Amino acid sequence: MMRESDAVFVEVRSPGWAFWRALLDTGVGLIVGLLYAFLALLVCGIVGEEALTTLYSQIDLDPLLRACMGVILLIAAVLAVTVPFVLVAERAAALRLVDRLGEENPSAVPPQRIRAELATSPGQYLRRTGLAVFWSIVGIGGLFALMVVFTDEFREDPVMWGALGVVAVLALAASLVVGAGGRLMRRDAPRVAALQARWKAQVPRAEDADRRRREAAPRAVLPRWLVVPSARVIARIAAVLTVATLVSLGAFMLSVYMRQQCRTCDPVYWDEPIENGIDVLSLGSGAAIALCAALGIVAWTGGVVLQAAREVALTRWVATGEVRAVAPEFIAPLLSGNRALVRLQLGLSTLGAGGVIFATGAAWAEWTVLDVGPVLGTALVLILGGIVLGLIDSPRARRERQAVRDALHPGEAVPRPTPLKTARAAAASGSDD
């Protein structure tokens, strides 16, 4: 019989779940890289045409940028279809993992991040993915059908009829995915409901047990690496960079609007000195965006290095297994957030996505300024290296985080709220009143 005090937080992992988790994190990094590449192309194109026209023409950037936009659309379509299925596989692996954990140790409670993933059945994610793909294909098929109905040229084109056939087959496949998701959702619904009910009863007991152990343990001072610089200082640096980036983007968009008020509008040319002012604003804001991006990369790299150092320091500090009492919010980011190697994995995937986009665009545009082979090869190595990092860190993450839980008993270890989160919470409570 399980006693109330038996409930305990336990870190979990399995090779299958770690594999799908690494693929999912890589997919997220690729999506972020896609967005950054799009923004970079937009800024380069507008700044080149407005302020650096001569250089823009000399290196023939226009064909490259247009080709890269096509690559972005292609990769976005591929990621839009594949990443949701990876998400479904990761959620299904997590469900099997916690089921096995419950059989081996009924008193074990997985961390909040795992419990949040399983708030919804994996079948529900699969069904939603199938519906999104189905209606997207139906929309494309509807456009093709209208072209065939109202245009004689397309009506007699066998390629168009072949495309309609492909669309019909894809729509049928998507509908089968919807059906499979519905069946999986109905099958897993009792398991998910039982898990959520059990965790709802166990989490307060596990929190209370950790609190009592902390109160009984001797107070300890965390190593300096874990508290300096403080989370408040890091949040302020991030806020300054965010505000500077938003201001730069706002100035850049203002220069674009002053030149062309809408997509179909003719460009507007002003008298001097406003005309020169638009060029200066476009160039200056573009340079500011580039500077903010560079500073952001430096800050992000510093954050990863700092987190890696803190993970090592905390692991060594609790290596003796001695039970100590510390404020849980100080170690919360090292228990609930992404690990340093996972953050590095996301960064490598983001860089790899940018490399693939620009290398493929250069190949499509036959842009000889860039040596495509090494750039594309490096980008693929970065992406694969990120996956390997995620797989390598998974067992160590479970082992080190469990050692921290056994020595410090932090409970859920909720991170200390930042000023921005506090202001949002106050605003939300005020609106509720």
Tab-separated table of C-alpha atoms in Angstrom:
chain	number	residue	atom	x	y	z
A	1	MET	CA	0.000	0.000	0.000
A	2	MET	CA	1.444	3.373	-1.024
A	3	ARG	CA	1.660	5.864	1.813
A	4	GLU	CA	1.082	9.572	1.267
A	5	SER	CA	4.735	10.319	1.994
A	6	ASP	CA	5.831	7.859	-0.710
A	7	ALA	CA	5.008	10.274	-3.574
A	8	VAL	CA	8.268	11.576	-5.007
A	9	PHE	CA	9.382	13.466	-8.114
A	10	VAL	CA	11.446	11.278	-10.454
A	11	GLU	CA	13.312	12.271	-13.619
A	12	VAL	CA	12.498	9.989	-16.552
A	13	ARG	CA	13.900	9.050	-19.939
A	14	SER	CA	14.089	6.178	-22.405
A	15	PRO	CA	16.156	5.724	-25.579
A	16	GLY	CA	13.051	5.917	-27.773
A	17	TRP	CA	11.746	9.070	-26.149
A	18	ALA	CA	15.228	10.658	-26.241
A	19	PHE	CA	15.478	9.980	-29.990
A	20	TRP	CA	12.145	11.589	-30.827
A	21	ARG	CA	12.843	14.462	-28.416
A	22	ALA	CA	16.137	15.180	-30.179
A	23	LEU	CA	14.396	15.159	-33.573
A	24	LEU	CA	11.656	17.456	-32.273
A	25	ASP	CA	14.158	19.946	-30.836
A	26	THR	CA	16.000	19.907	-34.155
A	27	GLY	CA	12.740	20.598	-35.975
A	28	VAL	CA	12.065	23.557	-33.694
A	29	GLY	CA	15.567	24.885	-34.396
A	30	LEU	CA	15.002	24.534	-38.140
A	31	ILE	CA	11.754	26.494	-37.913
A	32	VAL	CA	13.493	29.281	-35.979
A	33	GLY	CA	16.293	29.316	-38.556
A	34	LEU	CA	13.693	29.583	-41.305
A	35	LEU	CA	12.158	32.669	-39.678
A	36	TYR	CA	15.539	34.316	-39.112
A	37	ALA	CA	16.564	33.618	-42.705
A	38	PHE	CA	13.345	35.189	-43.984
A	39	LEU	CA	13.938	38.300	-41.875
A	40	ALA	CA	17.563	38.505	-43.055
A	41	LEU	CA	16.505	38.243	-46.707
A	42	LEU	CA	13.872	40.929	-46.229
A	43	VAL	CA	16.296	43.352	-44.587
A	44	CYS	CA	19.081	42.681	-47.112
A	45	GLY	CA	16.742	43.138	-50.057
A	46	ILE	CA	15.216	46.408	-48.892
A	47	VAL	CA	18.470	47.933	-47.619
A	48	GLY	CA	20.248	46.869	-50.803
A	49	GLU	CA	17.653	48.422	-53.083
A	50	GLU	CA	17.197	51.595	-51.037
A	51	ALA	CA	20.649	52.506	-49.731
A	52	LEU	CA	23.254	50.254	-51.378
A	53	THR	CA	21.963	50.100	-54.928
A	54	THR	CA	25.379	50.012	-56.621
A	55	LEU	CA	26.767	47.232	-54.440
A	56	TYR	CA	23.455	45.372	-54.648
A	57	SER	CA	23.698	45.357	-58.453
A	58	GLN	CA	27.396	44.542	-58.587
A	59	ILE	CA	27.153	41.319	-56.633
A	60	ASP	CA	23.803	40.473	-58.263
A	61	LEU	CA	21.936	39.777	-55.036
A	62	ASP	CA	18.421	39.929	-56.469
A	63	PRO	CA	18.426	36.437	-58.106
A	64	LEU	CA	19.912	34.942	-54.926
A	65	LEU	CA	17.303	36.511	-52.667
A	66	ARG	CA	14.446	35.443	-54.913
A	67	ALA	CA	15.760	31.872	-55.083
A	68	CYS	CA	16.220	31.774	-51.298
A	69	MET	CA	12.604	32.837	-50.828
A	70	GLY	CA	11.575	29.855	-52.950
A	71	VAL	CA	13.753	27.562	-50.835
A	72	ILE	CA	12.146	28.963	-47.670
A	73	LEU	CA	8.674	28.169	-49.008
A	74	LEU	CA	9.738	24.626	-49.914
A	75	ILE	CA	11.408	23.913	-46.566
A	76	ALA	CA	8.495	25.502	-44.690
A	77	ALA	CA	6.079	23.134	-46.442
A	78	VAL	CA	8.258	20.129	-45.581
A	79	LEU	CA	8.604	21.165	-41.927
A	80	ALA	CA	4.888	21.939	-41.653
A	81	VAL	CA	4.147	18.320	-42.563
A	82	THR	CA	6.996	16.462	-40.818
A	83	VAL	CA	7.436	18.282	-37.485
A	84	PRO	CA	3.851	17.643	-36.278
A	85	PHE	CA	4.305	13.905	-36.910
A	86	VAL	CA	7.580	13.962	-34.972
A	87	LEU	CA	5.677	15.712	-32.175
A	88	VAL	CA	3.075	12.927	-32.193
A	89	ALA	CA	5.795	10.259	-32.043
A	90	GLU	CA	7.515	12.064	-29.154
A	91	ARG	CA	4.261	12.336	-27.198
A	92	ALA	CA	3.491	8.649	-27.808
A	93	ALA	CA	6.973	7.677	-26.572
A	94	ALA	CA	6.479	9.867	-23.481
A	95	LEU	CA	3.163	8.134	-22.763
A	96	ARG	CA	4.799	4.705	-22.948
A	97	LEU	CA	7.604	5.997	-20.722
A	98	VAL	CA	5.340	7.199	-17.909
A	99	ASP	CA	3.201	4.067	-18.173
A	100	ARG	CA	6.310	1.969	-17.572
A	101	LEU	CA	7.362	4.277	-14.742
A	102	GLY	CA	3.979	3.818	-13.049
A	103	GLU	CA	4.267	0.036	-13.292
A	104	GLU	CA	7.782	0.013	-11.829
A	105	ASN	CA	7.182	2.630	-9.122
A	106	PRO	CA	3.550	3.648	-8.490
A	107	SER	CA	4.664	6.446	-6.147
A	108	ALA	CA	6.861	8.153	-8.770
A	109	VAL	CA	5.722	11.480	-10.220
A	110	PRO	CA	7.390	12.637	-13.469
A	111	PRO	CA	8.492	16.286	-13.789
A	112	GLN	CA	5.987	18.944	-14.747
A	113	ARG	CA	7.308	19.273	-18.316
A	114	ILE	CA	6.435	15.617	-19.011
A	115	ARG	CA	3.053	15.880	-17.330
A	116	ALA	CA	2.243	18.989	-19.392
A	117	GLU	CA	3.105	17.134	-22.614
A	118	LEU	CA	0.570	14.434	-21.752
A	119	ALA	CA	-2.284	16.746	-20.834
A	120	THR	CA	-3.601	15.814	-24.290
A	121	SER	CA	-3.582	12.384	-25.900
A	122	PRO	CA	-1.008	11.816	-28.682
A	123	GLY	CA	-3.934	10.796	-30.864
A	124	GLN	CA	-5.407	14.276	-30.469
A	125	TYR	CA	-2.186	15.792	-31.856
A	126	LEU	CA	-2.271	13.319	-34.745
A	127	ARG	CA	-5.891	14.157	-35.522
A	128	ARG	CA	-5.191	17.898	-35.480
A	129	THR	CA	-2.207	17.400	-37.765
A	130	GLY	CA	-4.290	15.387	-40.216
A	131	LEU	CA	-7.049	18.021	-40.207
A	132	ALA	CA	-4.566	20.846	-40.850
A	133	VAL	CA	-2.957	18.953	-43.730
A	134	PHE	CA	-6.343	17.896	-45.126
A	135	TRP	CA	-7.821	21.393	-45.268
A	136	SER	CA	-4.587	22.838	-46.669
A	137	ILE	CA	-4.652	20.263	-49.469
A	138	VAL	CA	-8.353	20.900	-50.063
A	139	GLY	CA	-7.641	24.620	-50.415
A	140	ILE	CA	-4.863	23.991	-52.940
A	141	GLY	CA	-7.014	21.482	-54.784
A	142	GLY	CA	-9.861	23.995	-54.919
A	143	LEU	CA	-7.599	26.542	-56.599
A	144	PHE	CA	-6.454	23.955	-59.139
A	145	ALA	CA	-10.073	22.977	-59.809
A	146	LEU	CA	-11.064	26.594	-60.436
A	147	MET	CA	-8.157	26.982	-62.837
A	148	VAL	CA	-9.291	23.892	-64.741
A	149	VAL	CA	-12.956	24.939	-64.824
A	150	PHE	CA	-12.474	28.526	-65.956
A	151	THR	CA	-9.348	28.300	-68.129
A	152	ASP	CA	-9.316	26.332	-71.391
A	153	GLU	CA	-5.520	26.158	-71.412
A	154	PHE	CA	-5.387	24.413	-68.062
A	155	ARG	CA	-8.376	22.219	-68.907
A	156	GLU	CA	-6.418	20.681	-71.774
A	157	ASP	CA	-3.155	20.425	-69.828
A	158	PRO	CA	-2.445	16.831	-68.685
A	159	VAL	CA	-0.011	18.125	-66.055
A	160	MET	CA	-2.823	20.035	-64.344
A	161	TRP	CA	-5.030	16.940	-64.304
A	162	GLY	CA	-2.121	14.968	-62.888
A	163	ALA	CA	-1.688	17.595	-60.171
A	164	LEU	CA	-5.374	17.303	-59.321
A	165	GLY	CA	-4.964	13.534	-59.046
A	166	VAL	CA	-2.010	13.964	-56.696
A	167	VAL	CA	-4.020	16.411	-54.598
A	168	ALA	CA	-6.889	13.906	-54.373
A	169	VAL	CA	-4.526	11.133	-53.255
A	170	LEU	CA	-2.933	13.431	-50.638
A	171	ALA	CA	-6.348	14.496	-49.368
A	172	LEU	CA	-7.332	10.832	-49.008
A	173	ALA	CA	-4.108	10.122	-47.110
A	174	ALA	CA	-4.743	13.090	-44.810
A	175	SER	CA	-8.288	11.879	-44.127
A	176	LEU	CA	-6.867	8.466	-43.189
A	177	VAL	CA	-4.497	10.209	-40.771
A	178	VAL	CA	-7.483	12.022	-39.228
A	179	GLY	CA	-9.275	8.721	-38.761
A	180	ALA	CA	-6.192	7.054	-37.279
A	181	GLY	CA	-5.755	9.981	-34.885
A	182	GLY	CA	-9.365	9.709	-33.765
A	183	ARG	CA	-9.031	5.972	-33.080
A	184	LEU	CA	-5.758	6.494	-31.225
A	185	MET	CA	-7.305	9.311	-29.202
A	186	ARG	CA	-10.240	7.127	-28.142
A	187	ARG	CA	-7.887	4.288	-27.269
A	188	ASP	CA	-5.517	6.428	-25.166
A	189	ALA	CA	-8.121	8.674	-23.540
A	190	PRO	CA	-8.649	6.393	-20.506
A	191	ARG	CA	-4.876	6.034	-19.990
A	192	VAL	CA	-4.304	9.797	-20.161
A	193	ALA	CA	-7.257	10.510	-17.862
A	194	ALA	CA	-6.033	7.950	-15.322
A	195	LEU	CA	-2.514	9.414	-15.386
A	196	GLN	CA	-3.768	12.959	-14.923
A	197	ALA	CA	-6.015	11.908	-12.027
A	198	ARG	CA	-3.175	10.062	-10.332
A	199	TRP	CA	-0.748	12.960	-10.772
A	200	LYS	CA	-3.330	15.425	-9.486
A	201	ALA	CA	-3.476	13.468	-6.236
A	202	GLN	CA	0.262	12.731	-6.023
A	203	VAL	CA	1.786	16.127	-6.881
A	204	PRO	CA	0.637	17.898	-3.683
A	205	ARG	CA	1.933	14.977	-1.614
A	206	ALA	CA	5.278	14.986	-3.406
A	207	GLU	CA	5.531	18.769	-2.964
A	208	ASP	CA	4.751	18.439	0.740
A	209	ALA	CA	7.285	15.629	1.162
A	210	ASP	CA	10.048	17.678	-0.492
A	211	ARG	CA	9.149	20.717	1.610
A	212	ARG	CA	9.377	18.733	4.843
A	213	ARG	CA	12.748	17.291	3.835
A	214	ARG	CA	14.064	20.774	3.029
A	215	GLU	CA	12.871	22.079	6.387
A	216	ALA	CA	14.609	19.213	8.184
A	217	ALA	CA	17.876	19.602	6.220
A	218	PRO	CA	20.655	22.053	7.195
A	219	ARG	CA	20.645	25.365	5.345
A	220	ALA	CA	23.328	25.708	2.685
A	221	VAL	CA	24.774	28.495	0.558
A	222	LEU	CA	24.766	27.874	-3.154
A	223	PRO	CA	28.067	28.140	-5.048
A	224	ARG	CA	28.694	31.605	-6.467
A	225	TRP	CA	28.474	30.254	-10.025
A	226	LEU	CA	24.786	29.531	-9.458
A	227	VAL	CA	23.753	32.996	-8.297
A	228	VAL	CA	26.080	35.458	-10.100
A	229	PRO	CA	25.021	37.002	-12.396
A	230	SER	CA	21.503	36.867	-11.038
A	231	ALA	CA	18.425	36.002	-13.051
A	232	ARG	CA	17.281	39.615	-12.666
A	233	VAL	CA	20.457	40.947	-14.330
A	234	ILE	CA	20.168	38.452	-17.178
A	235	ALA	CA	16.491	39.376	-17.671
A	236	ARG	CA	17.383	43.078	-17.848
A	237	ILE	CA	20.050	42.453	-20.480
A	238	ALA	CA	17.547	40.421	-22.517
A	239	ALA	CA	14.931	43.174	-22.132
A	240	VAL	CA	17.355	45.861	-23.357
A	241	LEU	CA	18.298	43.800	-26.409
A	242	THR	CA	14.642	43.058	-27.138
A	243	VAL	CA	13.622	46.734	-26.934
A	244	ALA	CA	16.568	47.795	-29.121
A	245	THR	CA	15.655	45.164	-31.711
A	246	LEU	CA	11.988	46.200	-31.750
A	247	VAL	CA	12.899	49.877	-32.135
A	248	SER	CA	15.263	49.030	-35.006
A	249	LEU	CA	12.585	46.935	-36.693
A	250	GLY	CA	10.062	49.746	-36.228
A	251	ALA	CA	12.407	52.278	-37.830
A	252	PHE	CA	13.089	49.863	-40.665
A	253	MET	CA	9.393	49.301	-41.324
A	254	LEU	CA	8.842	53.079	-41.246
A	255	SER	CA	11.419	53.523	-43.998
A	256	VAL	CA	9.655	50.822	-46.026
A	257	TYR	CA	6.246	52.433	-45.501
A	258	MET	CA	7.507	55.880	-46.499
A	259	ARG	CA	8.794	54.399	-49.744
A	260	GLN	CA	5.783	52.189	-50.567
A	261	GLN	CA	2.489	52.362	-48.654
A	262	CYS	CA	1.147	49.023	-49.844
A	263	ARG	CA	2.236	46.035	-51.860
A	264	THR	CA	0.447	47.113	-55.029
A	265	CYS	CA	1.129	50.834	-54.616
A	266	ASP	CA	3.691	52.630	-56.737
A	267	PRO	CA	6.910	53.668	-54.952
A	268	VAL	CA	6.795	57.182	-53.523
A	269	TYR	CA	9.700	59.566	-54.158
A	270	TRP	CA	10.106	62.599	-51.930
A	271	ASP	CA	11.849	65.916	-52.279
A	272	GLU	CA	15.183	66.454	-50.609
A	273	PRO	CA	16.166	66.103	-47.810
A	274	ILE	CA	13.381	63.582	-47.091
A	275	GLU	CA	14.567	61.303	-49.897
A	276	ASN	CA	18.064	61.097	-48.452
A	277	GLY	CA	16.547	60.740	-44.993
A	278	ILE	CA	14.669	57.614	-46.085
A	279	ASP	CA	17.901	56.103	-47.405
A	280	VAL	CA	19.725	56.955	-44.178
A	281	LEU	CA	16.859	55.559	-42.078
A	282	SER	CA	16.789	52.364	-44.109
A	283	LEU	CA	20.559	51.887	-43.927
A	284	GLY	CA	20.815	52.916	-40.274
A	285	SER	CA	17.949	50.727	-39.095
A	286	GLY	CA	19.269	47.800	-41.145
A	287	ALA	CA	22.687	48.227	-39.545
A	288	ALA	CA	21.041	48.484	-36.113
A	289	ILE	CA	19.156	45.240	-36.738
A	290	ALA	CA	22.418	43.551	-37.754
A	291	LEU	CA	24.135	44.919	-34.636
A	292	CYS	CA	21.293	43.730	-32.397
A	293	ALA	CA	21.476	40.325	-34.064
A	294	ALA	CA	25.222	40.154	-33.435
A	295	LEU	CA	24.803	41.218	-29.798
A	296	GLY	CA	21.969	38.723	-29.441
A	297	ILE	CA	24.236	35.933	-30.704
A	298	VAL	CA	26.947	36.989	-28.245
A	299	ALA	CA	24.432	37.140	-25.381
A	300	TRP	CA	22.933	33.785	-26.346
A	301	THR	CA	26.379	32.169	-26.540
A	302	GLY	CA	27.301	33.651	-23.170
A	303	GLY	CA	24.057	32.339	-21.711
A	304	VAL	CA	24.750	28.814	-22.960
A	305	VAL	CA	28.300	28.892	-21.574
A	306	LEU	CA	27.055	30.238	-18.240
A	307	GLN	CA	24.372	27.567	-18.003
A	308	ALA	CA	26.879	24.817	-18.850
A	309	ALA	CA	29.191	26.079	-16.100
A	310	ARG	CA	26.291	26.178	-13.639
A	311	GLU	CA	25.240	22.641	-14.526
A	312	VAL	CA	28.778	21.399	-13.861
A	313	ALA	CA	29.040	23.378	-10.615
A	314	LEU	CA	25.679	22.140	-9.328
A	315	THR	CA	26.444	18.520	-10.254
A	316	ARG	CA	29.749	18.618	-8.390
A	317	TRP	CA	28.149	20.351	-5.407
A	318	VAL	CA	25.514	17.630	-4.923
A	319	ALA	CA	27.832	14.749	-5.841
A	320	THR	CA	28.308	13.809	-2.169
A	321	GLY	CA	24.593	13.088	-1.849
A	322	GLU	CA	24.353	15.165	1.321
A	323	VAL	CA	20.827	16.508	1.829
A	324	ARG	CA	20.759	20.315	1.950
A	325	ALA	CA	18.181	23.066	2.023
A	326	VAL	CA	18.285	25.855	-0.567
A	327	ALA	CA	15.693	28.135	-2.130
A	328	PRO	CA	14.185	26.037	-4.966
A	329	GLU	CA	13.772	28.986	-7.337
A	330	PHE	CA	17.543	29.363	-7.686
A	331	ILE	CA	17.977	25.908	-9.194
A	332	ALA	CA	14.642	25.814	-11.035
A	333	PRO	CA	16.080	26.886	-14.433
A	334	LEU	CA	18.547	23.993	-14.263
A	335	LEU	CA	15.748	21.492	-13.620
A	336	SER	CA	12.800	22.707	-15.672
A	337	GLY	CA	14.350	24.451	-18.681
A	338	ASN	CA	16.380	23.215	-21.632
A	339	ARG	CA	19.863	22.032	-20.803
A	340	ALA	CA	22.918	23.837	-22.174
A	341	LEU	CA	23.590	21.153	-24.784
A	342	VAL	CA	19.950	21.199	-25.883
A	343	ARG	CA	20.127	24.987	-26.268
A	344	LEU	CA	23.311	24.462	-28.290
A	345	GLN	CA	21.448	21.877	-30.364
A	346	LEU	CA	18.729	24.422	-31.113
A	347	GLY	CA	21.357	26.998	-32.088
A	348	LEU	CA	23.202	24.601	-34.393
A	349	SER	CA	19.914	23.626	-36.051
A	350	THR	CA	19.067	27.298	-36.554
A	351	LEU	CA	22.444	27.984	-38.165
A	352	GLY	CA	22.152	24.827	-40.233
A	353	ALA	CA	18.755	25.887	-41.562
A	354	GLY	CA	20.184	29.245	-42.647
A	355	GLY	CA	23.105	27.533	-44.356
A	356	VAL	CA	20.849	25.121	-46.234
A	357	ILE	CA	18.615	27.972	-47.400
A	358	PHE	CA	21.397	30.202	-48.698
A	359	ALA	CA	23.418	27.353	-50.248
A	360	THR	CA	20.394	25.887	-52.030
A	361	GLY	CA	19.282	29.341	-53.148
A	362	ALA	CA	22.742	30.028	-54.547
A	363	ALA	CA	22.626	26.732	-56.450
A	364	TRP	CA	19.186	27.496	-57.867
A	365	ALA	CA	20.195	31.016	-58.876
A	366	GLU	CA	23.589	29.836	-60.178
A	367	TRP	CA	25.181	32.480	-57.933
A	368	THR	CA	28.905	31.904	-58.359
A	369	VAL	CA	30.006	34.213	-55.538
A	370	LEU	CA	29.254	31.456	-52.984
A	371	ASP	CA	30.904	28.025	-53.014
A	372	VAL	CA	27.791	25.941	-52.473
A	373	GLY	CA	29.361	22.582	-51.601
A	374	PRO	CA	31.236	23.481	-48.393
A	375	VAL	CA	28.411	25.704	-47.122
A	376	LEU	CA	25.766	23.034	-47.656
A	377	GLY	CA	27.979	20.330	-46.172
A	378	THR	CA	28.724	22.440	-43.097
A	379	ALA	CA	25.028	23.200	-42.633
A	380	LEU	CA	24.089	19.509	-42.740
A	381	VAL	CA	26.890	18.660	-40.301
A	382	LEU	CA	25.559	21.314	-37.906
A	383	ILE	CA	22.054	19.861	-38.061
A	384	LEU	CA	23.213	16.266	-37.581
A	385	GLY	CA	25.615	17.388	-34.857
A	386	GLY	CA	22.728	19.005	-33.031
A	387	ILE	CA	20.775	15.736	-33.067
A	388	VAL	CA	23.811	13.876	-31.716
A	389	LEU	CA	24.219	16.437	-28.920
A	390	GLY	CA	20.590	15.978	-27.901
A	391	LEU	CA	20.990	12.197	-27.782
A	392	ILE	CA	24.257	12.381	-25.855
A	393	ASP	CA	22.900	14.759	-23.227
A	394	SER	CA	19.673	12.876	-22.533
A	395	PRO	CA	21.008	10.162	-20.167
A	396	ARG	CA	23.324	12.603	-18.422
A	397	ALA	CA	20.488	15.099	-17.981
A	398	ARG	CA	18.327	12.475	-16.301
A	399	ARG	CA	21.169	11.342	-14.031
A	400	GLU	CA	22.299	14.823	-12.978
A	401	ARG	CA	18.814	16.207	-12.441
A	402	GLN	CA	17.854	13.217	-10.332
A	403	ALA	CA	20.971	13.733	-8.202
A	404	VAL	CA	19.905	17.356	-7.642
A	405	ARG	CA	16.401	16.244	-6.633
A	406	ASP	CA	17.765	13.617	-4.227
A	407	ALA	CA	20.097	16.121	-2.531
A	408	LEU	CA	18.020	19.309	-2.516
A	409	HIS	CA	14.392	18.110	-2.723
A	410	PRO	CA	13.220	21.203	-4.640
A	411	GLY	CA	9.719	19.930	-5.450
A	412	GLU	CA	8.441	21.399	-8.688
A	413	ALA	CA	11.148	24.078	-8.390
A	414	VAL	CA	9.116	26.909	-9.890
A	415	PRO	CA	11.442	29.595	-11.329
A	416	ARG	CA	11.540	32.987	-9.647
A	417	PRO	CA	9.105	35.296	-11.519
A	418	THR	CA	10.720	38.030	-13.581
A	419	PRO	CA	9.463	41.651	-13.373
A	420	LEU	CA	7.787	41.236	-16.769
A	421	LYS	CA	5.909	38.109	-15.663
A	422	THR	CA	4.925	39.771	-12.418
A	423	ALA	CA	3.533	42.783	-14.286
A	424	ARG	CA	1.596	40.511	-16.632
A	425	ALA	CA	0.135	38.557	-13.736
A	426	ALA	CA	-0.889	41.765	-11.979
A	427	ALA	CA	-2.511	43.070	-15.160
A	428	ALA	CA	-4.360	39.797	-15.645
A	429	SER	CA	-5.651	39.765	-12.075
A	430	GLY	CA	-6.696	43.386	-12.394
A	431	SER	CA	-8.659	42.668	-15.556
A	432	ASP	CA	-10.370	39.738	-13.827
A	433	ASP	CA	-11.453	42.028	-10.985
